[in-house]
Amino acid sequence: MTTADGQEGRIDTPLYNSRLIKNYVEYVKEFHPDVDIHSILSYAWVKTYELEDQGHWFSQWQVDRFQELLRKKTGDPNISRKVGRYGAASRASSVVKQYALGFMSPGAAYWVIEKLAAHLTRASSFKSRKLGPNKIEVSSIVHSDVTERPYQCDARLGLLEGIAKIFTNKFAKIEHPTCIHRGGDLCLYIVTWERTSSFVWTRVRNYLFAVSLLACGLLHFFAPLFFWMATVFFCTSLVTLSSLYAERCKNDELAKNIDSQRDAAKLLLDEINLRYNNAQLVKEVGQATAMFLDTDKLLSAVTEALEKRLDFDRGGIWLTDGDRSRLLYTIGYGYEPELELLLRRTEFHLDNPRAKGVAVQAFRSQRPFLVNDISEIEGDLSPKSLKFIQQVGAQSFVCAPIVYERESLGILFVDNPKSKRPLSQSDMSLLMGIAPQIAISIHNAMSYQKLEESKAREENLRKLFEKYVPPPVIKRYLDSEGMDLFRGEEMAITALFLDIRDFTASSETMDAKDVVSFLNDYFNKCSSIITNITSRKGHINKYTGDGFLAIFGAPDPLEHHASFAFNAACEILDLCKKFILGGKPMEVGIGIHTGGAIVGNIGSQEKIEWTAVGDTLNTAARLQDFTKAYHDFPIILSRDAWQELKGHRQHPEIRHLGKQRIRGKKEMLDAFGFNPSGAPPLSIAQGEGVLRPLRKIKGV
């Protein structure tokens, strides 16, 4: 659309306040009740809730369509001027009316018309110039990029006429010598209004006072005294009575204005209270976000703040389930117990492409919906959705999506079934301002919950992993990213090899379940001894059916690892007294050897095992075999282990058993035995004299 000078007109830019259209709606409902105003609003793409919002603005295109159909429906070509007159004192323009009344006189109200008009239109600017005590010139200059219609000039005429009626109860007289629709560059209005009663009687009093003063002064010199005194009394009475009546008129007008200002004060206080509550709501939701990382506690605090700070009878939050296929009622306020039970039992199906409910549409489209009359959307709802709304008892409501970074988390729903307060665009805008903060709060709480669950899973996996790999190895891999898993290293260790004596024969009469239970119970206690006694420096590397191999000094280096291994062996022997096998206390054999070993992950790319390899482990196993021949010595050590134990309090009790030949080794090995019962120690020579031949030891 273009103007006369060829400039493009702003047909889609918001230019006209919602109060202007609402004036028309109120006028039609009062004087044309047979006209379907909803169809006219729909034709102009005007929503009911937008009318209720005094901060909403409409475009030139919308008001043109509204005016076009309104004239056809009413058949009244002068309806714009009539609405302008009506609008000066209508409920829709109450704020403007109160603003005008604040200036106490029509002259002052017209004088500030340029400021008053800015609250109603952005399409033009106004100027006013006083021409007399009851006459003023008002000019309207339409912006160059706006294409205005003649009906809008008529509406201005009506409004200027109506302002005077607020004060004088009569319309003003308007002269319109220049108009943009008649070739002028502006619209010029000369407004003349009747004087108010107080103004007229004040003038009368002033004139009477002046005339009386002059008359009394002249008669003083020419009239008899009695006549002069009578004249003075008469004039004084006349001036006094006119003054009293003028004051009464003035007080009546003032009382009327004050009464009107009472409503303005109430509106102002309500606005202050609303802004305070909105600010407090944002603050309290923010505090809840900082205080609570539990989703349930967070939502409870948020709904409590919504109930306390917002002017809605009811409200609720619906969130998606785990697989995002359903919207579920989570928490709310204002609902009766029976109704809340219904809400908890009702699910909105997000995975149904044919679902047409408002909640589902808001969730999918990520845009809010405001409905002030259910009848307006009945045709767009499925029978199931309509039935649910009727069960809930919602007549008007706002449904706002809760969205975090373009991902819908749920919806926020509010309505007013009790107060019946119409919902407006401001209500919807407020909720859309709160919803992202709620979304951030919910996302943070959910993220924290997932983090806690992840930490719990990690802890469980770590504990499970520690059953297969020593904790120091796990820590080393976690602390060293990119570490070669197949890298080995040589370390000085002490190997402890244990075997249960005659377990196979003794367990033949036992059930398989009992065998496993017996071994697990015993190995569990042995593991506690090996790990605890060394502050977790030792660990069982592998189990051999009815025995195990324990390592001290790896994967972390350990001083005095031979002493730790020996102490563990002694405590394990004491533990065996509590386990009965074959009708007697269980017996074990333990071999201990100190030396070097290669430790690291052994295996393939598909499966690896952290372990130790080398002659040290084989030697410990062979020393354990010697205990089968030397029953009095359940613990047999190598010379290397024996030397490491020097200074140990039980070192003198260890007996030398002489040199022994071990299969696969050329050199003979010194063996040392220990008996916890405290058998007298032998010299090396004595020990060699009583040793059995090695060839008689089974398995060597």
XYZ file of C-alpha atoms in Angstrom:
700
model
C 0.000 0.000 0.000
C 1.363 3.460 -0.961
C 0.601 7.014 0.020
C -0.108 9.919 -2.331
C 3.582 10.700 -2.663
C 4.411 7.115 -3.551
C 5.871 6.051 -0.203
C 5.118 2.618 1.103
C 2.432 2.543 3.799
C 3.045 0.638 7.065
C 0.059 -1.703 6.874
C 1.514 -4.431 9.106
C 3.187 -2.268 11.738
C 1.360 -2.062 15.107
C -0.067 1.476 15.151
C -3.350 1.528 17.085
C -3.888 0.616 20.716
C -6.341 -2.133 21.602
C -8.505 0.418 23.501
C -9.638 1.886 20.181
C -10.990 -1.436 18.895
C -12.433 -2.274 22.298
C -14.433 0.971 22.182
C -16.075 -0.347 19.029
C -16.789 -3.715 20.669
C -18.454 -2.080 23.688
C -20.464 0.249 21.466
C -21.705 -2.593 19.253
C -22.687 -4.734 22.251
C -24.692 -1.831 23.714
C -26.309 -0.335 20.604
C -26.181 -3.221 18.089
C -26.599 -6.393 20.183
C -27.795 -8.321 17.127
C -24.416 -7.955 15.378
C -22.011 -10.889 15.767
C -18.926 -9.036 16.945
C -16.848 -12.248 17.136
C -17.113 -12.813 13.400
C -15.942 -9.239 12.795
C -12.968 -9.712 15.124
C -12.109 -12.982 13.433
C -12.271 -11.299 10.018
C -9.798 -8.678 11.261
C -7.529 -11.308 12.853
C -8.121 -9.812 16.281
C -8.088 -12.141 19.274
C -10.289 -11.573 22.311
C -7.354 -11.727 24.694
C -5.557 -9.074 22.635
C -8.451 -6.692 23.275
C -8.131 -7.278 27.022
C -4.482 -6.269 26.940
C -4.131 -2.480 27.112
C -0.536 -2.812 25.984
C -1.411 -4.529 22.695
C -1.380 -2.693 19.351
C -3.008 -3.481 15.999
C -1.902 -2.741 12.451
C -3.536 -0.539 9.816
C -4.521 -3.659 7.890
C -6.369 -5.099 10.895
C -8.325 -1.940 11.745
C -9.243 -1.466 8.064
C -10.697 -4.960 7.847
C -12.503 -4.482 11.146
C -14.048 -1.196 9.978
C -14.963 -2.643 6.591
C -17.047 -5.514 7.950
C -18.444 -3.469 10.852
C -19.988 -0.941 8.482
C -21.546 -3.723 6.442
C -22.960 -5.478 9.505
C -24.376 -2.339 11.168
C -25.312 -0.403 8.032
C -24.207 2.818 9.747
C -21.715 4.946 7.735
C -21.228 7.326 10.694
C -20.402 4.636 13.242
C -16.775 5.788 13.607
C -17.787 9.266 14.822
C -20.386 7.804 17.155
C -17.862 5.397 18.615
C -15.420 8.289 19.036
C -17.998 10.186 21.101
C -18.832 7.024 23.042
C -15.190 6.122 23.573
C -14.326 9.287 25.481
C -16.187 7.915 28.502
C -16.257 4.161 27.822
C -14.842 1.485 30.098
C -12.202 0.663 27.495
C -10.868 4.245 27.665
C -11.160 4.512 31.432
C -7.449 5.179 31.878
C -7.544 7.972 29.278
C -10.686 9.369 30.899
C -9.042 9.434 34.324
C -5.995 11.101 32.827
C -8.156 13.859 31.307
C -10.157 14.354 34.493
C -6.941 14.887 36.362
C -6.663 18.310 34.737
C -10.020 19.417 36.232
C -11.190 21.416 33.181
C -11.853 20.749 29.475
C -9.379 23.455 28.468
C -6.542 21.731 30.319
C -7.614 18.314 28.986
C -7.548 19.530 25.371
C -4.261 21.299 25.999
C -2.548 17.976 26.873
C -4.216 16.096 24.004
C -0.835 15.578 22.331
C 0.346 13.532 25.313
C -2.990 11.782 25.679
C -3.087 10.686 22.032
C 0.295 8.969 22.265
C -1.359 6.282 24.413
C -3.842 5.513 21.631
C -2.054 5.842 18.289
C 1.407 5.760 16.779
C 0.153 6.752 13.325
C 0.008 10.489 13.969
C 1.101 13.224 16.338
C -1.071 15.943 17.878
C -0.504 19.616 18.651
C -2.820 21.960 20.553
C -3.033 25.769 20.751
C -5.354 27.777 22.977
C -7.575 30.269 21.145
C -9.801 31.411 23.997
C -11.201 30.465 27.389
C -13.408 27.794 25.811
C -11.793 27.368 22.415
C -8.697 25.436 21.350
C -7.069 24.432 18.088
C -5.984 20.780 17.707
C -3.912 19.583 14.744
C -3.227 15.959 13.790
C -0.191 15.287 11.608
C -0.209 11.802 10.077
C 3.234 10.248 9.673
C 4.429 10.117 6.087
C 4.729 6.327 6.009
C 1.167 5.735 7.242
C -1.899 5.565 5.015
C -4.862 6.745 7.062
C -8.552 6.290 6.141
C -11.385 8.861 6.322
C -13.170 6.880 9.038
C -10.188 7.485 11.310
C -10.617 11.239 10.907
C -14.297 10.801 11.844
C -13.262 8.864 14.936
C -10.986 11.753 15.979
C -13.847 14.194 15.538
C -16.052 12.090 17.776
C -13.346 11.735 20.411
C -12.701 15.501 20.521
C -16.439 16.073 20.859
C -16.700 13.509 23.647
C -13.908 14.897 25.832
C -15.946 18.040 26.544
C -18.924 15.922 27.608
C -16.881 14.466 30.465
C -16.851 17.954 32.041
C -19.923 19.783 30.674
C -22.235 16.859 29.915
C -22.523 18.245 26.362
C -20.550 17.518 23.208
C -18.114 20.133 22.000
C -18.622 22.017 18.750
C -15.990 21.111 16.144
C -14.898 23.075 13.090
C -12.759 21.097 10.621
C -11.359 23.579 8.077
C -8.405 21.440 6.916
C -8.290 17.663 6.330
C -5.731 15.371 4.692
C -8.594 13.601 2.950
C -9.542 16.902 1.274
C -6.047 17.678 0.061
C -4.647 19.244 3.218
C -1.290 18.367 4.742
C -2.831 17.866 8.192
C -6.155 17.589 9.973
C -7.076 20.790 11.823
C -9.856 20.928 14.410
C -11.172 24.038 16.182
C -12.915 22.869 19.337
C -15.424 25.023 21.205
C -17.172 23.795 24.314
C -19.797 25.163 26.642
C -18.590 26.751 29.797
C -19.055 24.820 33.026
C -21.528 26.001 35.661
C -18.768 26.941 38.053
C -17.070 28.982 35.352
C -20.316 30.827 34.453
C -21.247 31.615 38.042
C -17.734 32.685 38.888
C -17.931 35.156 36.025
C -21.367 36.307 37.226
C -20.013 36.833 40.729
C -17.074 38.815 39.442
C -19.268 41.036 37.304
C -21.757 41.547 40.147
C -18.949 42.470 42.495
C -17.569 45.025 40.084
C -20.985 46.548 39.312
C -21.950 46.583 43.007
C -18.731 48.280 43.985
C -19.194 50.956 41.347
C -22.883 51.515 42.156
C -22.337 51.778 45.888
C -19.483 54.184 45.356
C -21.535 56.540 43.196
C -24.678 56.372 45.364
C -22.616 57.258 48.418
C -22.358 60.833 47.145
C -25.828 61.302 45.636
C -28.371 59.008 47.363
C -29.875 59.336 50.835
C -28.161 57.384 53.563
C -31.014 54.939 54.057
C -31.276 54.210 50.340
C -27.497 53.870 50.077
C -27.351 51.391 52.998
C -30.193 49.349 51.461
C -28.333 49.261 48.157
C -25.113 48.147 49.880
C -26.984 45.398 51.710
C -28.682 44.247 48.514
C -25.462 44.208 46.474
C -23.552 42.455 49.231
C -26.226 39.776 49.487
C -26.310 39.328 45.723
C -22.525 38.947 45.462
C -22.456 36.622 48.465
C -25.209 34.385 47.098
C -23.605 34.216 43.662
C -20.247 33.418 45.271
C -21.773 30.655 47.353
C -23.551 29.149 44.371
C -20.409 29.382 42.224
C -18.440 27.689 44.977
C -21.089 25.001 45.272
C -20.931 24.331 41.535
C -17.168 24.220 41.733
C -17.269 21.789 44.668
C -19.766 19.565 42.868
C -17.511 19.413 39.836
C -14.499 18.804 42.047
C -16.312 16.017 43.901
C -17.214 14.418 40.592
C -13.602 14.562 39.456
C -12.323 13.235 42.758
C -14.803 10.376 42.588
C -13.506 9.542 39.131
C -9.919 9.842 40.324
C -10.663 7.259 42.986
C -10.946 4.655 40.229
C -7.732 5.906 38.680
C -5.929 5.548 42.011
C -7.252 2.016 42.375
C -6.055 1.141 38.882
C -2.652 2.618 39.672
C -2.364 0.699 42.939
C -3.420 -2.499 41.183
C -0.770 -1.890 38.543
C 1.903 -1.273 41.190
C 0.870 -4.434 43.023
C 0.912 -6.413 39.774
C 4.405 -5.236 38.874
C 5.651 -5.969 42.391
C 4.225 -9.493 42.314
C 5.706 -10.131 38.875
C 9.134 -8.993 40.064
C 8.857 -11.101 43.211
C 7.786 -14.101 41.153
C 10.888 -13.891 38.984
C 12.998 -13.530 42.134
C 11.390 -16.495 43.921
C 11.639 -18.764 40.874
C 15.310 -17.811 40.595
C 15.869 -18.560 44.275
C 14.162 -21.936 43.887
C 16.499 -22.701 40.990
C 19.522 -21.950 43.167
C 18.224 -23.753 46.271
C 16.743 -26.973 44.915
C 18.346 -29.496 42.605
C 15.659 -32.076 43.258
C 12.971 -31.846 40.555
C 10.023 -32.470 42.884
C 11.147 -29.883 45.451
C 11.900 -27.387 42.698
C 8.476 -27.718 41.053
C 6.780 -27.485 44.439
C 8.574 -24.186 45.132
C 7.767 -22.871 41.640
C 4.034 -23.645 41.879
C 3.930 -22.103 45.351
C 5.414 -18.910 43.900
C 2.939 -18.975 40.987
C -0.008 -19.348 43.348
C 1.223 -16.588 45.631
C 2.245 -14.026 43.018
C -0.044 -14.502 40.003
C -3.712 -13.567 39.689
C -4.898 -16.984 38.503
C -7.335 -19.280 40.299
C -5.605 -22.475 39.173
C -2.370 -23.519 37.592
C -0.494 -26.689 36.748
C 2.685 -28.022 35.171
C 2.720 -30.991 32.792
C 6.047 -32.651 31.893
C 6.982 -35.385 29.433
C 7.661 -38.953 30.483
C 10.970 -40.728 29.956
C 10.456 -41.592 26.280
C 8.742 -38.258 25.495
C 5.579 -39.952 24.262
C 3.231 -38.603 26.955
C 2.495 -35.358 28.763
C 1.830 -36.085 32.424
C 0.413 -33.855 35.136
C 3.232 -33.235 37.605
C 2.110 -30.591 40.089
C -0.385 -27.746 40.392
C -2.483 -25.573 42.690
C -6.133 -24.619 43.049
C -7.484 -28.001 41.934
C -9.968 -29.988 44.000
C -8.654 -33.421 45.143
C -11.073 -35.271 42.835
C -10.088 -33.106 39.883
C -6.382 -33.470 40.621
C -6.852 -37.250 40.667
C -8.449 -36.985 37.218
C -5.509 -34.918 35.979
C -3.011 -37.495 37.227
C -4.904 -40.271 35.452
C -5.112 -38.362 32.175
C -2.283 -38.523 29.661
C -1.768 -36.359 26.577
C -0.422 -38.514 23.748
C 2.498 -36.820 22.021
C 3.095 -39.807 19.745
C -0.366 -39.547 18.197
C -0.128 -37.398 15.033
C -3.904 -36.875 15.086
C -3.948 -35.402 18.601
C -5.491 -31.913 18.434
C -5.572 -30.899 22.092
C -4.344 -27.431 23.016
C -1.677 -28.870 25.341
C -0.244 -31.094 22.607
C -0.338 -28.275 20.056
C 1.428 -25.895 22.442
C 4.072 -28.546 23.165
C 4.679 -29.365 19.507
C 4.580 -25.858 18.060
C 6.379 -24.303 21.055
C 3.982 -21.349 21.060
C 1.410 -20.267 23.651
C -2.359 -20.413 23.343
C -4.824 -18.056 25.018
C -8.516 -18.928 24.912
C -11.115 -16.631 26.479
C -14.102 -18.588 25.212
C -14.072 -22.345 24.672
C -16.811 -22.001 22.071
C -14.298 -20.246 19.824
C -12.166 -23.388 19.470
C -14.716 -26.191 19.827
C -14.499 -26.955 16.120
C -10.724 -27.428 16.346
C -10.854 -29.939 19.213
C -11.396 -33.674 19.178
C -14.400 -34.994 21.140
C -12.021 -36.440 23.734
C -10.197 -33.122 24.230
C -13.481 -31.210 24.443
C -14.837 -33.647 27.019
C -11.680 -33.303 29.120
C -11.894 -29.488 29.078
C -15.530 -29.696 30.150
C -14.617 -32.072 32.988
C -11.890 -29.700 34.146
C -14.334 -26.799 34.007
C -12.055 -24.469 32.060
C -13.774 -21.600 30.236
C -10.768 -19.417 29.514
C -7.127 -20.380 29.925
C -3.529 -19.812 28.900
C -1.352 -22.740 27.854
C 2.355 -21.872 27.550
C 5.109 -24.281 26.455
C 8.096 -24.903 28.713
C 11.031 -24.913 26.295
C 14.765 -25.233 26.917
C 17.092 -24.615 23.960
C 14.396 -25.483 21.386
C 13.449 -28.662 23.222
C 9.979 -28.821 24.736
C 9.973 -30.101 28.311
C 6.299 -29.599 29.144
C 3.545 -26.992 29.425
C 2.320 -24.425 31.957
C -1.477 -24.095 32.247
C -3.491 -21.428 34.137
C -7.159 -20.417 34.208
C -9.752 -18.441 36.220
C -12.901 -20.556 36.717
C -13.876 -18.704 39.918
C -12.987 -15.052 39.416
C -13.955 -15.145 35.715
C -11.298 -12.470 35.105
C -10.690 -12.164 31.349
C -7.221 -13.218 30.320
C -5.118 -10.871 28.207
C -2.055 -10.777 26.030
C -0.130 -9.461 29.049
C -1.021 -12.621 30.983
C 0.262 -14.757 28.144
C 3.394 -12.625 27.760
C 4.052 -12.891 31.493
C 3.778 -16.680 31.415
C 6.022 -16.834 28.356
C 8.552 -14.813 30.328
C 8.357 -17.179 33.287
C 8.268 -20.436 31.291
C 11.909 -20.241 30.069
C 13.110 -19.683 33.638
C 11.074 -22.692 34.758
C 12.551 -24.646 31.834
C 16.093 -23.745 32.892
C 15.300 -24.741 36.478
C 13.820 -28.075 35.405
C 16.725 -28.754 33.047
C 19.270 -27.994 35.767
C 17.456 -30.251 38.237
C 17.180 -33.035 35.668
C 20.831 -32.633 34.707
C 21.862 -32.802 38.355
C 19.696 -35.882 38.840
C 21.261 -37.525 35.782
C 24.702 -36.561 37.063
C 23.962 -38.147 40.432
C 22.647 -41.273 38.714
C 25.735 -41.325 36.511
C 27.979 -40.951 39.558
C 26.125 -43.792 41.283
C 26.505 -45.991 38.195
C 30.150 -45.040 37.942
C 30.679 -45.905 41.600
C 28.947 -49.259 41.135
C 31.006 -49.974 38.028
C 34.161 -48.932 39.848
C 33.405 -51.282 42.709
C 32.614 -54.034 40.226
C 35.757 -53.278 38.227
C 37.850 -53.395 41.391
C 36.880 -57.050 41.728
C 38.764 -57.695 38.487
C 41.476 -55.041 38.515
C 43.381 -53.591 41.510
C 42.201 -50.076 42.455
C 45.671 -48.541 41.906
C 45.634 -49.830 38.329
C 42.217 -48.256 37.724
C 43.390 -44.943 39.180
C 46.533 -45.020 37.055
C 44.547 -45.523 33.853
C 42.055 -42.785 34.763
C 44.790 -40.292 35.649
C 46.852 -41.052 32.522
C 44.718 -40.575 29.412
C 45.976 -42.377 26.339
C 48.157 -44.740 28.400
C 49.277 -47.857 26.538
C 47.188 -50.646 28.029
C 49.677 -53.300 26.950
C 52.704 -51.684 28.522
C 54.453 -53.894 31.112
C 56.944 -53.035 33.841
C 59.290 -54.982 36.114
C 58.722 -54.594 39.849
C 59.982 -56.136 43.085
C 57.112 -58.070 44.646
C 56.275 -60.755 47.174
C 53.997 -63.518 45.922
C 51.768 -65.486 48.318
C 50.322 -68.734 47.010
C 47.638 -70.557 49.075
C 46.017 -73.952 48.624
C 43.364 -75.694 50.765
C 44.464 -79.140 51.850
C 42.367 -82.154 50.678
C 39.513 -79.886 49.580
C 38.560 -82.043 46.589
C 38.095 -85.178 48.681
C 36.369 -83.347 51.522
C 33.904 -81.584 49.223
C 32.701 -84.706 47.401
C 29.884 -85.127 49.900
C 28.840 -81.480 49.612
C 26.313 -79.965 47.199
C 27.705 -77.747 44.471
C 25.876 -74.794 45.978
C 27.450 -75.457 49.385
C 30.910 -75.802 47.839
C 30.660 -72.448 46.098
C 29.212 -70.802 49.201
C 32.003 -72.223 51.386
C 34.771 -71.042 49.046
C 33.236 -67.595 48.540
C 32.869 -67.076 52.279
C 36.443 -68.119 52.940
C 37.971 -66.192 50.037
C 36.010 -63.086 51.012
C 37.537 -63.112 54.491
C 40.994 -63.827 53.087
C 40.635 -60.901 50.694
C 39.707 -58.611 53.588
C 42.831 -59.673 55.437
C 45.101 -59.173 52.433
C 43.726 -55.761 51.545
C 43.058 -54.304 54.992
C 46.220 -55.422 56.682
C 48.266 -53.560 54.113
C 46.000 -50.541 53.738
C 44.969 -51.984 50.381
C 48.555 -52.499 49.236
C 48.065 -56.202 48.587
C 45.476 -57.897 46.392
C 44.432 -61.335 45.223
C 45.535 -61.578 41.617
C 43.781 -64.796 40.663
C 41.910 -67.777 42.090
C 42.941 -71.368 41.373
C 39.823 -73.302 42.302
C 40.544 -74.085 45.946
C 43.415 -71.607 46.259
C 44.623 -68.193 45.144
C 47.650 -66.104 44.280
C 48.144 -62.799 46.117
C 50.668 -60.100 45.207
C 52.278 -57.473 47.445
C 54.265 -54.570 46.003
C 52.395 -54.108 42.719
C 50.988 -52.256 40.916
C 52.243 -49.542 43.332
C 55.723 -49.966 44.846
C 55.652 -50.995 48.512
C 58.363 -51.069 51.148
C 58.547 -54.171 53.366
C 56.151 -56.039 51.086
C 57.546 -59.353 52.388
C 56.505 -58.421 55.949
C 52.990 -57.547 54.785
C 52.707 -60.881 52.987
C 53.982 -62.822 55.998
C 51.585 -61.035 58.394
C 48.681 -61.785 56.082
C 49.680 -65.469 55.928
C 49.750 -65.709 59.727
C 46.311 -64.110 60.055
C 44.889 -66.410 57.371
C 46.162 -69.436 59.290
C 44.350 -68.175 62.376
C 41.208 -67.696 60.268
C 41.289 -71.346 59.145
C 40.486 -72.501 62.678
C 36.961 -71.109 62.206
C 36.286 -73.145 59.051
C 35.434 -76.851 59.484
C 36.202 -79.129 56.549
C 35.843 -82.914 56.773
C 34.916 -82.713 60.446
C 38.035 -80.837 61.515
C 39.519 -77.349 61.213
C 40.520 -76.590 57.663
C 44.224 -76.813 56.785
C 46.030 -74.783 54.136
C 49.509 -74.519 52.709
C 51.101 -71.163 51.927
C 54.220 -70.448 49.878
C 55.903 -67.030 49.974
C 58.674 -65.811 47.659
C 60.185 -62.375 47.054
C 61.676 -61.370 43.710
C 61.158 -59.546 40.448
C 58.148 -59.947 38.164
C 56.670 -58.401 35.038
C 53.316 -56.767 35.794
C 50.813 -55.370 33.304
C 47.895 -56.254 31.050
C 48.220 -59.604 29.359
C 45.843 -60.696 26.609
C 44.430 -59.605 23.260
C 42.592 -56.590 21.897
C 39.292 -58.302 22.751
C 40.129 -59.457 26.285
C 42.925 -58.504 28.641
C 43.795 -59.262 32.249
C 46.048 -57.355 34.604
C 48.434 -59.854 36.191
C 52.046 -60.633 37.066
C 54.250 -63.164 35.273
C 57.697 -64.515 36.023
C 59.672 -67.010 38.058
C 58.718 -65.387 41.370
C 55.115 -66.585 41.074
C 56.119 -70.093 39.988
C 58.543 -70.359 42.905
C 55.830 -69.327 45.403
C 53.584 -72.062 43.995
C 56.361 -74.673 44.348
C 57.075 -73.571 47.928
C 53.385 -74.082 48.698
C 53.727 -77.651 47.411
C 56.461 -78.282 50.032
C 53.861 -77.783 52.794
C 52.244 -81.065 51.713
C 55.394 -82.901 52.846
C 56.165 -80.706 55.858
C 52.829 -80.740 57.682
C 54.286 -78.964 60.707
C 55.109 -75.931 58.584
C 51.980 -74.529 56.875
C 54.008 -71.501 55.747
C 57.195 -72.030 53.711
C 59.306 -69.115 52.537
C 62.247 -68.713 50.156
C 65.600 -67.332 51.336
C 64.841 -64.024 49.604
C 61.600 -63.669 51.548
C 63.281 -64.827 54.768
C 66.005 -62.190 54.419
C 63.417 -59.463 53.837
C 61.839 -60.421 57.168
C 64.949 -59.655 59.221
C 63.910 -57.436 62.067
C 60.425 -58.904 62.109
C 59.395 -59.936 65.626
C 58.716 -63.536 64.466
C 61.829 -63.856 62.337
C 63.680 -65.974 64.970
C 60.836 -68.528 64.950
C 61.278 -69.301 61.255
C 63.195 -72.608 60.748
C 65.560 -73.376 57.921
C 64.405 -76.515 56.081
C 67.506 -76.915 53.924
C 68.061 -76.710 50.192
C 65.424 -78.109 47.896
C 65.415 -78.731 44.182
C 62.562 -77.186 42.269
C 61.378 -78.580 38.977
C 62.620 -76.546 36.040
C 65.465 -74.886 37.991
C 69.088 -76.011 38.056
C 70.027 -74.384 41.321
C 68.664 -75.668 44.598
C 66.505 -73.384 46.694
C 66.751 -72.700 50.418
C 63.385 -73.259 52.103
C 62.296 -71.804 55.449
C 59.300 -73.002 57.431
C 57.114 -71.280 59.990
C 54.784 -72.918 62.472
C 52.461 -70.578 64.400
C 52.433 -73.083 67.281
C 55.971 -71.967 68.097
C 58.051 -75.169 67.362
C 61.703 -74.806 68.475
C 63.913 -73.462 65.690
C 66.514 -75.711 64.016
C 69.982 -74.894 62.778
C 70.640 -75.186 59.063
C 72.645 -78.393 59.619
C 69.954 -79.930 61.727
C 67.384 -78.976 59.204
C 69.279 -80.654 56.372
C 69.510 -83.873 58.349
C 65.816 -84.345 58.809
C 64.547 -83.316 55.366
C 62.705 -85.905 53.288
C 64.005 -86.686 49.810
C 62.619 -84.232 47.247
C 61.621 -87.023 44.880
C 59.055 -88.208 47.419
C 57.223 -84.907 47.297
C 54.263 -85.345 44.977
C 54.096 -82.917 42.103
C 57.708 -81.646 42.318
